[in-house]
mmCIF file with all atom_site columns, C-alpha atoms in Angstrom:
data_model
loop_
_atom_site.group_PDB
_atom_site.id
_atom_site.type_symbol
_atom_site.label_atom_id
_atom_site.label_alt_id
_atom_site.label_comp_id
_atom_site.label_asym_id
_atom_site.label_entity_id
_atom_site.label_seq_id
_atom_site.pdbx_PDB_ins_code
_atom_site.Cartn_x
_atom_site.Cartn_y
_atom_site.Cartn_z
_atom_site.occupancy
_atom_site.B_iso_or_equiv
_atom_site.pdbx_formal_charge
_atom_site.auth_seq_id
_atom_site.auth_comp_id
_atom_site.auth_asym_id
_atom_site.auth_atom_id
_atom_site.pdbx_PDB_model_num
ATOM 1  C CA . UNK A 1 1  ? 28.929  5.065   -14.945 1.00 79.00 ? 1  UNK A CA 1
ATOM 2  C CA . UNK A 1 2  ? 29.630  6.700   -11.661 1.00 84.00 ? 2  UNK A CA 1
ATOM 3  C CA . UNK A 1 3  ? 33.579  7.562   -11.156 1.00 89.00 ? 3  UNK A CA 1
ATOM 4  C CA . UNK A 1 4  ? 33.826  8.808   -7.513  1.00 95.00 ? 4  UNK A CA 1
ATOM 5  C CA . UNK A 1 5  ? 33.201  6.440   -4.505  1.00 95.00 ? 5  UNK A CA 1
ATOM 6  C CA . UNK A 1 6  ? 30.291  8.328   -3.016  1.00 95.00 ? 6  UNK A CA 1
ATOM 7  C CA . UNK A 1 7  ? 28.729  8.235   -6.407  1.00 95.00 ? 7  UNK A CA 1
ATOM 8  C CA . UNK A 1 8  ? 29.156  4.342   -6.942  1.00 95.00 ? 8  UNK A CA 1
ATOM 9  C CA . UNK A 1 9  ? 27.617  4.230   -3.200  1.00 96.00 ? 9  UNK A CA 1
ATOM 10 C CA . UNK A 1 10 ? 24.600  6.618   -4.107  1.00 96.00 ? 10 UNK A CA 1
ATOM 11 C CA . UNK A 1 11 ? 24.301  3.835   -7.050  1.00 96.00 ? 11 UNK A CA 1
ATOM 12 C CA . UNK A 1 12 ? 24.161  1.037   -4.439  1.00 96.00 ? 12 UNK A CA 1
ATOM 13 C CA . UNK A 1 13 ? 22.201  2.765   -1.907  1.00 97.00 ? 13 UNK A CA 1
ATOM 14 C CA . UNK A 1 14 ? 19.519  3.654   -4.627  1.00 97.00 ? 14 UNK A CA 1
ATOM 15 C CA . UNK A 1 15 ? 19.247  0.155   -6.023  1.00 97.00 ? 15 UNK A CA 1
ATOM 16 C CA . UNK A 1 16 ? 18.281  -1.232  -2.446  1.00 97.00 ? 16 UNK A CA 1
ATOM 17 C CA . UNK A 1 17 ? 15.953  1.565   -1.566  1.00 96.00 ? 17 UNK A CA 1
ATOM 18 C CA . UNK A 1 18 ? 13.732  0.992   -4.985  1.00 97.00 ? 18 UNK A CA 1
ATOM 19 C CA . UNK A 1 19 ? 13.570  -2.815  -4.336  1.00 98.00 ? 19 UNK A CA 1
ATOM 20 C CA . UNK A 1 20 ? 12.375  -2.043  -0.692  1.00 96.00 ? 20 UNK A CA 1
ATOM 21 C CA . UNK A 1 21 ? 9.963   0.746   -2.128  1.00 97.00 ? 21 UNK A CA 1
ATOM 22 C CA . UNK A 1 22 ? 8.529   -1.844  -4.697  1.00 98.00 ? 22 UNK A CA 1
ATOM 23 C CA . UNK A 1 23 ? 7.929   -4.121  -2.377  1.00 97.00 ? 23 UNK A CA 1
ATOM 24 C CA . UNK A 1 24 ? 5.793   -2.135  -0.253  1.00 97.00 ? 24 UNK A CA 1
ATOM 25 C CA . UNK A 1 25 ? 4.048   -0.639  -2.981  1.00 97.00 ? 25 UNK A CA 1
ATOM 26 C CA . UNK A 1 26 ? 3.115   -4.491  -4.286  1.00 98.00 ? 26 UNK A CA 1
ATOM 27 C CA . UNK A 1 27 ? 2.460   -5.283  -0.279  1.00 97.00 ? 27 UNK A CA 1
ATOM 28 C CA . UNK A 1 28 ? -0.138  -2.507  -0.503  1.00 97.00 ? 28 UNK A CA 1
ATOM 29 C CA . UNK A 1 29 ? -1.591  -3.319  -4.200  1.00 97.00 ? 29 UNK A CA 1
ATOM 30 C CA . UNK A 1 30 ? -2.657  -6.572  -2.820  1.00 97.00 ? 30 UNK A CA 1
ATOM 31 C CA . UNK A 1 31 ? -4.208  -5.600  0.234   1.00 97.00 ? 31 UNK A CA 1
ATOM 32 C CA . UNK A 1 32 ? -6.431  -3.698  -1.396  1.00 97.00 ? 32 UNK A CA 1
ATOM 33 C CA . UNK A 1 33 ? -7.340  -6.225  -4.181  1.00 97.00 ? 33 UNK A CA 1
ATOM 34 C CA . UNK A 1 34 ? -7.780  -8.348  -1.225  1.00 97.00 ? 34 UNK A CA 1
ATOM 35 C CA . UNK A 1 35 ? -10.240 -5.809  0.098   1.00 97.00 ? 35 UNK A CA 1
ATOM 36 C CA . UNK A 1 36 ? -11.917 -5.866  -3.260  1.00 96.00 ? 36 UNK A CA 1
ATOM 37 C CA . UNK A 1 37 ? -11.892 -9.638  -4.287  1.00 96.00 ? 37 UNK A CA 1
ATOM 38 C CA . UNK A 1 38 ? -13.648 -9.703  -0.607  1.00 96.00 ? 38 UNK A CA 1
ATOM 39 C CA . UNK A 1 39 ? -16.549 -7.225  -1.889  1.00 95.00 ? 39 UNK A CA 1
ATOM 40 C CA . UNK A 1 40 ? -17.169 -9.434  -4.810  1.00 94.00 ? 40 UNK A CA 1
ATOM 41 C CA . UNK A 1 41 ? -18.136 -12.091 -3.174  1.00 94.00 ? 41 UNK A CA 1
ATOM 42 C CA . UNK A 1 42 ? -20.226 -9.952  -0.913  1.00 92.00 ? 42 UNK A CA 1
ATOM 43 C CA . UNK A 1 43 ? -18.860 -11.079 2.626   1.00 91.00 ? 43 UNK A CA 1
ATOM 44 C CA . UNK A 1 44 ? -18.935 -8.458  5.350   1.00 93.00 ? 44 UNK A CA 1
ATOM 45 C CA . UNK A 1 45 ? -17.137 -9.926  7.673   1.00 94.00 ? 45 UNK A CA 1
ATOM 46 C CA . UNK A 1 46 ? -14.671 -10.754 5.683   1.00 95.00 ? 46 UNK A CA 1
ATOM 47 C CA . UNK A 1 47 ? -13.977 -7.270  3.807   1.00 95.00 ? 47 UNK A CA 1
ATOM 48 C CA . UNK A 1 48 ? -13.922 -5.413  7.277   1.00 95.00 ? 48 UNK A CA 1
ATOM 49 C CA . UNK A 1 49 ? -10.984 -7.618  8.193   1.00 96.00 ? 49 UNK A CA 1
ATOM 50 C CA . UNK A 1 50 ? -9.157  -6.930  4.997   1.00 97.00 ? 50 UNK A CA 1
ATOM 51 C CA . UNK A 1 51 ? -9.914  -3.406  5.119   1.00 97.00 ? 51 UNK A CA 1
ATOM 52 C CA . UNK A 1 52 ? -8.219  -3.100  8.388   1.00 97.00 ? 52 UNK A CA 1
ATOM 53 C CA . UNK A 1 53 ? -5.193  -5.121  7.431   1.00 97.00 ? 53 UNK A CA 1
ATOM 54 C CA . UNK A 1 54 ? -5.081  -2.950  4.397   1.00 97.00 ? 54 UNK A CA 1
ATOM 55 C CA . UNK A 1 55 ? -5.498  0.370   6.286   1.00 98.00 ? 55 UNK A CA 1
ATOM 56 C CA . UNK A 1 56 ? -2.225  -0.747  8.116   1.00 97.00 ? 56 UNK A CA 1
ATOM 57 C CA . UNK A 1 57 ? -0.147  -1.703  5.358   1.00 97.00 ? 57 UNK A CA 1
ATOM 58 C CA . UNK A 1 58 ? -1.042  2.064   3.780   1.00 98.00 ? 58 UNK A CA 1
ATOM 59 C CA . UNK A 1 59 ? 0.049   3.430   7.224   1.00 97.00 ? 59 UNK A CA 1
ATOM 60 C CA . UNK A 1 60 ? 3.065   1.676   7.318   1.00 97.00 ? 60 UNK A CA 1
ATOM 61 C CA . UNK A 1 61 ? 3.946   3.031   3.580   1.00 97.00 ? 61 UNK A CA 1
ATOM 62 C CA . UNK A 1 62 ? 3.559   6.550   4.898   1.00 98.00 ? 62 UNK A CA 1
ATOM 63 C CA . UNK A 1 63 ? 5.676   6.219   7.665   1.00 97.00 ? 63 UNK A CA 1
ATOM 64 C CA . UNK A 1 64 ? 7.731   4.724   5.617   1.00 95.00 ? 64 UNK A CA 1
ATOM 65 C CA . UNK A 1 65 ? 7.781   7.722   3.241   1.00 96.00 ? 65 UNK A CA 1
ATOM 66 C CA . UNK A 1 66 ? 6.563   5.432   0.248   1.00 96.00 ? 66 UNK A CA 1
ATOM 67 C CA . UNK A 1 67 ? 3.143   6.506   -0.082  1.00 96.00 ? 67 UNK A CA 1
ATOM 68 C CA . UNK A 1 68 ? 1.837   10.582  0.519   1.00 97.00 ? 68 UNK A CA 1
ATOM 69 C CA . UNK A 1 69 ? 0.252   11.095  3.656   1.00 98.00 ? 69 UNK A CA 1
ATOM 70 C CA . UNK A 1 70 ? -3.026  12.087  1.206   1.00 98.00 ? 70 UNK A CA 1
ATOM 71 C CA . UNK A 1 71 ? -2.527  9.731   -1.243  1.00 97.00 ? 71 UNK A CA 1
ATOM 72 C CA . UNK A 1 72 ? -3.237  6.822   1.721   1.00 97.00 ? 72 UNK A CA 1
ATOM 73 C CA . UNK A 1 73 ? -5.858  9.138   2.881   1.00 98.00 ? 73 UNK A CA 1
ATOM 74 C CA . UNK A 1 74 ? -7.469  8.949   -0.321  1.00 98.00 ? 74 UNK A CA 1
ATOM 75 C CA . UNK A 1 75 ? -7.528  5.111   -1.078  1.00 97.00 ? 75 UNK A CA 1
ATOM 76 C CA . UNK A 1 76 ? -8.135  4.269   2.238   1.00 98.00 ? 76 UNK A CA 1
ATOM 77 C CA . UNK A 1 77 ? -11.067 6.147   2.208   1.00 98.00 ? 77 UNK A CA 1
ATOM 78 C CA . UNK A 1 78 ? -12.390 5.014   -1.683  1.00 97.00 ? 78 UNK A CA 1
ATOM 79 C CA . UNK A 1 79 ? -12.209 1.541   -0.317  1.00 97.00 ? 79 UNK A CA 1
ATOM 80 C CA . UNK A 1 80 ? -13.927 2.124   3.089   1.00 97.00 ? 80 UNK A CA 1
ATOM 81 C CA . UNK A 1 81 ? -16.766 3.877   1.075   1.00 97.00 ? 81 UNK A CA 1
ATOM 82 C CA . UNK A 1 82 ? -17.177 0.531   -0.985  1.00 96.00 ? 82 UNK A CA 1
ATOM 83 C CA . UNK A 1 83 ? -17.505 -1.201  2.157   1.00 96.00 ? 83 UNK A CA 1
ATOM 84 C CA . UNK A 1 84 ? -19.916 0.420   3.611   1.00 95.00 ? 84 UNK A CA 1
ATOM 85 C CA . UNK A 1 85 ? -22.207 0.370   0.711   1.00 94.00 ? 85 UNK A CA 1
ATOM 86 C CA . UNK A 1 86 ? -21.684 -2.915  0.681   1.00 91.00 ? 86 UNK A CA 1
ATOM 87 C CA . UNK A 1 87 ? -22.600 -3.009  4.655   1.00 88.00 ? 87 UNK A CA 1
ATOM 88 C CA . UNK A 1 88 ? -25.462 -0.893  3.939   1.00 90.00 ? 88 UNK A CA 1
ATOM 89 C CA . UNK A 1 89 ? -27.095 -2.674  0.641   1.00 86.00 ? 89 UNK A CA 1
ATOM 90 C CA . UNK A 1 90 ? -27.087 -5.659  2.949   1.00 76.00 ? 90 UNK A CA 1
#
């Protein structure tokens, strides 16, 4: 346990910055299973909304400094590729 008073506040300060970081994270998970439960069903329309709801809630997690500025890049990018092969098998 911490003895000082900056120490206990570090404690405090730490606890509310993982619960916000979680829920981002968890805001972002479900966007993109949003994106993907959309592709299974096979509706364009549909998963190009979702994709660009999920595209901001990975920006948002970078600014936020949650989320890598690459790591977005990346999964923003996997699920924009499964899009448009779904856009383009169509």
């Amino acid at each position: 346990m911490a003895n000082s008073k900056s120490a206990k506040k570090r404690i405090l300060v730490a606890e509310r910055n993982r619960v916000r970081n979680q829920a981002v994270k968890t805001r972002v998970k479900t966007m993109a299973k949003k994106v993907l439960a959309t592709l299974e069903v096979k509706d364009v329309e549909a998963a190009k909304t979702a994709l660009s709801v999920a595209y901001k809630e990975f920006d948002k997690a970078v600014s936020k400094g949650i989320l890598k500025k690459n790591t977005a890049s990346r999964k923003k990018a996997r699920l924009a590729a499964k899009v448009n092969s779904l856009v383009n098998s169509l």
